[in-house]
GROMACS .gro file of C-alpha atoms in nm:
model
  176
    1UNK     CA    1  15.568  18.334   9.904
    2UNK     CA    2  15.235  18.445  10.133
    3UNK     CA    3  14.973  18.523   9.870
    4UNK     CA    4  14.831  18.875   9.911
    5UNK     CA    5  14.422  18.862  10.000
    6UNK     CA    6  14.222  19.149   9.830
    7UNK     CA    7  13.870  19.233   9.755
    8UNK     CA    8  13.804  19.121   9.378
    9UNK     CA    9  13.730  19.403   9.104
   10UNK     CA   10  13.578  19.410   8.780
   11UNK     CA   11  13.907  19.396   8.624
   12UNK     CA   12  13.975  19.025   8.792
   13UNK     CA   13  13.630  18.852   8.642
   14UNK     CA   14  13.776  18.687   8.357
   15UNK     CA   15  14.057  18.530   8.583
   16UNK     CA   16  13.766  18.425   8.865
   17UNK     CA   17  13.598  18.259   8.563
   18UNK     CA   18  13.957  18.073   8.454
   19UNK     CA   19  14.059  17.951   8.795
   20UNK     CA   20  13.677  17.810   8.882
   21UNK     CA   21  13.659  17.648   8.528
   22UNK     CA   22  14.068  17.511   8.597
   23UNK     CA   23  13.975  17.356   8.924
   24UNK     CA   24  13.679  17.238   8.841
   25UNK     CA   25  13.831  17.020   8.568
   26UNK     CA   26  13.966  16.816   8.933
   27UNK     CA   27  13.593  16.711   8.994
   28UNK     CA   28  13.558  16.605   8.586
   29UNK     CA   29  13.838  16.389   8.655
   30UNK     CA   30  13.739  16.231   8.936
   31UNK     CA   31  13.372  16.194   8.871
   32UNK     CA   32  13.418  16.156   8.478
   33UNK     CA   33  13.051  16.320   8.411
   34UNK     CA   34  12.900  16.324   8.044
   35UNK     CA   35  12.867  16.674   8.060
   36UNK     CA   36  12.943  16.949   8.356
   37UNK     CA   37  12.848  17.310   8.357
   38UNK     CA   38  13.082  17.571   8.297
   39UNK     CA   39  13.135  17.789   8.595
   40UNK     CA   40  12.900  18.108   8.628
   41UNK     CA   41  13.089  18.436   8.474
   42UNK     CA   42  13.363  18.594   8.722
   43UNK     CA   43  13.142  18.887   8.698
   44UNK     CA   44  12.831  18.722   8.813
   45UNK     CA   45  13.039  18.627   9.082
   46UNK     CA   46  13.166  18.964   9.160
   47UNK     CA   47  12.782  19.119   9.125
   48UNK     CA   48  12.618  18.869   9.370
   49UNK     CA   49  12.525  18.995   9.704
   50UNK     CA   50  12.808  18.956   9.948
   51UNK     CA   51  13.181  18.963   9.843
   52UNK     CA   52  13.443  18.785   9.626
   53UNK     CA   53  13.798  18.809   9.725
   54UNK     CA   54  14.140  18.666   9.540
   55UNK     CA   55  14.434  18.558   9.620
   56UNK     CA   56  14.771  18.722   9.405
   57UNK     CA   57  15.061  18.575   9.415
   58UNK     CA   58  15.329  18.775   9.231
   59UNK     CA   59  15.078  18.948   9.080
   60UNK     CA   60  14.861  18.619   8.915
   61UNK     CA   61  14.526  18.545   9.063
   62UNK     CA   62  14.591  18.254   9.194
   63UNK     CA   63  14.276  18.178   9.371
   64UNK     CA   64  13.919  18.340   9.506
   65UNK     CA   65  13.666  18.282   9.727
   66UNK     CA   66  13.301  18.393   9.702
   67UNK     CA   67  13.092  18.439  10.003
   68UNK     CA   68  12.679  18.529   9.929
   69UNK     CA   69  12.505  18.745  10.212
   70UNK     CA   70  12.126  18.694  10.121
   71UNK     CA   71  11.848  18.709  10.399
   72UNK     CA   72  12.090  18.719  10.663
   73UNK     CA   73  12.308  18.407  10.577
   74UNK     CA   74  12.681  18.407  10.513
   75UNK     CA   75  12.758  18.126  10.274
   76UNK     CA   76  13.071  18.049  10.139
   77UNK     CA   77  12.927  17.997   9.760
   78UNK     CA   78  13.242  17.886   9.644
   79UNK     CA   79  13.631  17.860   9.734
   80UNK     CA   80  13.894  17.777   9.398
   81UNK     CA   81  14.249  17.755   9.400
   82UNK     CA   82  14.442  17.738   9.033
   83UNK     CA   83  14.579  17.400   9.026
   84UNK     CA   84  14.910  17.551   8.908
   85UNK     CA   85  14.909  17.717   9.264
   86UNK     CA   86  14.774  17.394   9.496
   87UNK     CA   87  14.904  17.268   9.770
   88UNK     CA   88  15.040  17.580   9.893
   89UNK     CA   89  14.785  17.663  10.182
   90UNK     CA   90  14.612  17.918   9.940
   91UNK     CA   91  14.269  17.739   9.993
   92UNK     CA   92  14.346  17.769  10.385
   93UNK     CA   93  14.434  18.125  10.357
   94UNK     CA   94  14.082  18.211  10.165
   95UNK     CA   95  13.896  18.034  10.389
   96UNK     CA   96  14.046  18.205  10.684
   97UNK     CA   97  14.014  18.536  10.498
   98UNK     CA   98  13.648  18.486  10.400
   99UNK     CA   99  13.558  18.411  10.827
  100UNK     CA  100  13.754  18.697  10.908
  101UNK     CA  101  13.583  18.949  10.686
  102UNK     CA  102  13.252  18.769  10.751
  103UNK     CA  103  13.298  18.807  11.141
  104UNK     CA  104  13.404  19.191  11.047
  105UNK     CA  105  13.077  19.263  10.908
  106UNK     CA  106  12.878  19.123  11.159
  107UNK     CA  107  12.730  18.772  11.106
  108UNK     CA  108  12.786  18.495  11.374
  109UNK     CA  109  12.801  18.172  11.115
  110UNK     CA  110  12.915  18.119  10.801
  111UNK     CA  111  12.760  17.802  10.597
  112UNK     CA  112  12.915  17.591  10.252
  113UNK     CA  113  12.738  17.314  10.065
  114UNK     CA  114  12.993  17.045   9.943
  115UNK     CA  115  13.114  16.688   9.852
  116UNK     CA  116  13.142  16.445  10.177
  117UNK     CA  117  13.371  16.228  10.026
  118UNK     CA  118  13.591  16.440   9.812
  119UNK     CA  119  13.931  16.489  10.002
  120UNK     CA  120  13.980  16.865   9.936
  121UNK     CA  121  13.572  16.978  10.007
  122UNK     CA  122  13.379  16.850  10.381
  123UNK     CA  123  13.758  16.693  10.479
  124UNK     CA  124  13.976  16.999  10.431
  125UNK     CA  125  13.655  17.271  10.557
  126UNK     CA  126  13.654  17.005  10.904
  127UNK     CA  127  13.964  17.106  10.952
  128UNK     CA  128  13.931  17.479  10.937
  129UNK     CA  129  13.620  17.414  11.181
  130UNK     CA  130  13.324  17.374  10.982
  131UNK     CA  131  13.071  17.124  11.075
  132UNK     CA  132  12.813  16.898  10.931
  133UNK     CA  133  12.481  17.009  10.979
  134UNK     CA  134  12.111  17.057  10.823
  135UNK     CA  135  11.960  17.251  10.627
  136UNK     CA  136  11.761  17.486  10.816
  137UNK     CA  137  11.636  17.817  10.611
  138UNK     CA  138  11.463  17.821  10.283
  139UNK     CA  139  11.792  17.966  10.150
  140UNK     CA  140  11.976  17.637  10.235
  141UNK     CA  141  11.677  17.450  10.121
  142UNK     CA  142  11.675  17.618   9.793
  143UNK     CA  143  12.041  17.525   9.758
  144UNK     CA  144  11.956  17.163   9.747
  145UNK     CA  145  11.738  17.181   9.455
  146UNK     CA  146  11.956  17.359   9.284
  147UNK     CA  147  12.218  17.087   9.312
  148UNK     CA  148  11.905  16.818   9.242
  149UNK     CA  149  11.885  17.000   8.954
  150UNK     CA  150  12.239  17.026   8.849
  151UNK     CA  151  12.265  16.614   8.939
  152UNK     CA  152  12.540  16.651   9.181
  153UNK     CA  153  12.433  16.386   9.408
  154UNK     CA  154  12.507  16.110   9.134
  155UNK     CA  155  12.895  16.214   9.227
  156UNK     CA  156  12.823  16.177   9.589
  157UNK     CA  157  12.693  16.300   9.885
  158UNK     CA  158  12.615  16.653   9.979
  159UNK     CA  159  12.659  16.827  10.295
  160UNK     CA  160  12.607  17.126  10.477
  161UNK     CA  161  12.878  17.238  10.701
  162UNK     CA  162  12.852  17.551  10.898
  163UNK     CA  163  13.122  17.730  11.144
  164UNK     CA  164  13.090  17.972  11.438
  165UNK     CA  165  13.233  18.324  11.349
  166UNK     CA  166  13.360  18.615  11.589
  167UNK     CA  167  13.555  18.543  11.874
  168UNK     CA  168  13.571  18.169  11.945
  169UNK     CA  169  13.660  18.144  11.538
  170UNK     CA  170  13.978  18.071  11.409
  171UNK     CA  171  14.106  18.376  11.187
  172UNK     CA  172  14.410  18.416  11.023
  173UNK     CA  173  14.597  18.745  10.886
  174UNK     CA  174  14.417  18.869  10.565
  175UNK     CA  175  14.571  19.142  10.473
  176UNK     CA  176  14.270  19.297  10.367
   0.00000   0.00000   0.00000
């Protein structure tokens, strides 16, 4: 079944919370930390500058994907998929859904900070078109030493990838 691709609410912040805390719990296994953060609040998700949308499928949130607008970036904050729901394209269909609505409201790249190595993060965005490249704002800067901070680069390396938006993007149906 397609998943239907809507703009979060209020009402869908607990489930945003569940799902990033559920898939998260892939990156404790693989990494085996002593301790990893819990995910921020769905509704600090929902608050943040930019948009949050989910995926439903028969009526669960299944997944979501959180894009930040600040100082003229588009970032893709943050993409989770239940692991009940994986490996049914839902990841591919957020991503697509987050360009599209990006492109929609104007901006010409979209950028993601993520795990090089780590099959479903800088593997699976290459092959939705996103691209390794620097840091070149003080937003993206910033973003580094906030992962410094958290100690993500003792799991492996971090990279940048950014994407071209509007018409030479690829965009799928959103539904939105």
């Amino acid at each position: 079944m397609s998943p239907h691709i809507r703009f979060a609410t209020t009402a869908d912040a607990t489930s945003v919370e569940r799902i990033e805390n559920d898939a998260d719990r892939l990156l404790i296994d693989r990494f085996h930390p002593e301790a990893w953060p819990p995910a921020p609040s769905g509704a600090e998700h929902i608050a943040d500058p930019g948009f949050v949308l989910v995926a439903e499928i028969d009526e669960d949130i299944a997944g979501f994907v959180h894009v930040l607008e600040i100082d003229g970036a588009c970032h893709l904050e943050q993409l989770s998929v239940d692991p009940s729901f994986a490996r049914r394209g839902l990841g591919r269909a957020l991503t697509d859904a987050a360009t599209h609505h990006a492109a929609e409201r104007g901006h010409s790249r979209i950028t993601l900070r993520t795990f090089a190595d780590v099959p479903w993060n800088a593997p699976f965005y290459a092959t939705a078109g996103f691209v390794e490249e620097e840091p070149a704002t003080a937003f993206h800067r910033s973003l580094i030493e906030v992962e410094a901070r958290l100690g993500l680069d003792r799991y492996g390396r971090r990279v940048q990838m950014g994407a071209a938006l509007g018409s030479g993007a690829r965009h799928g149906e959103t539904g939105i």
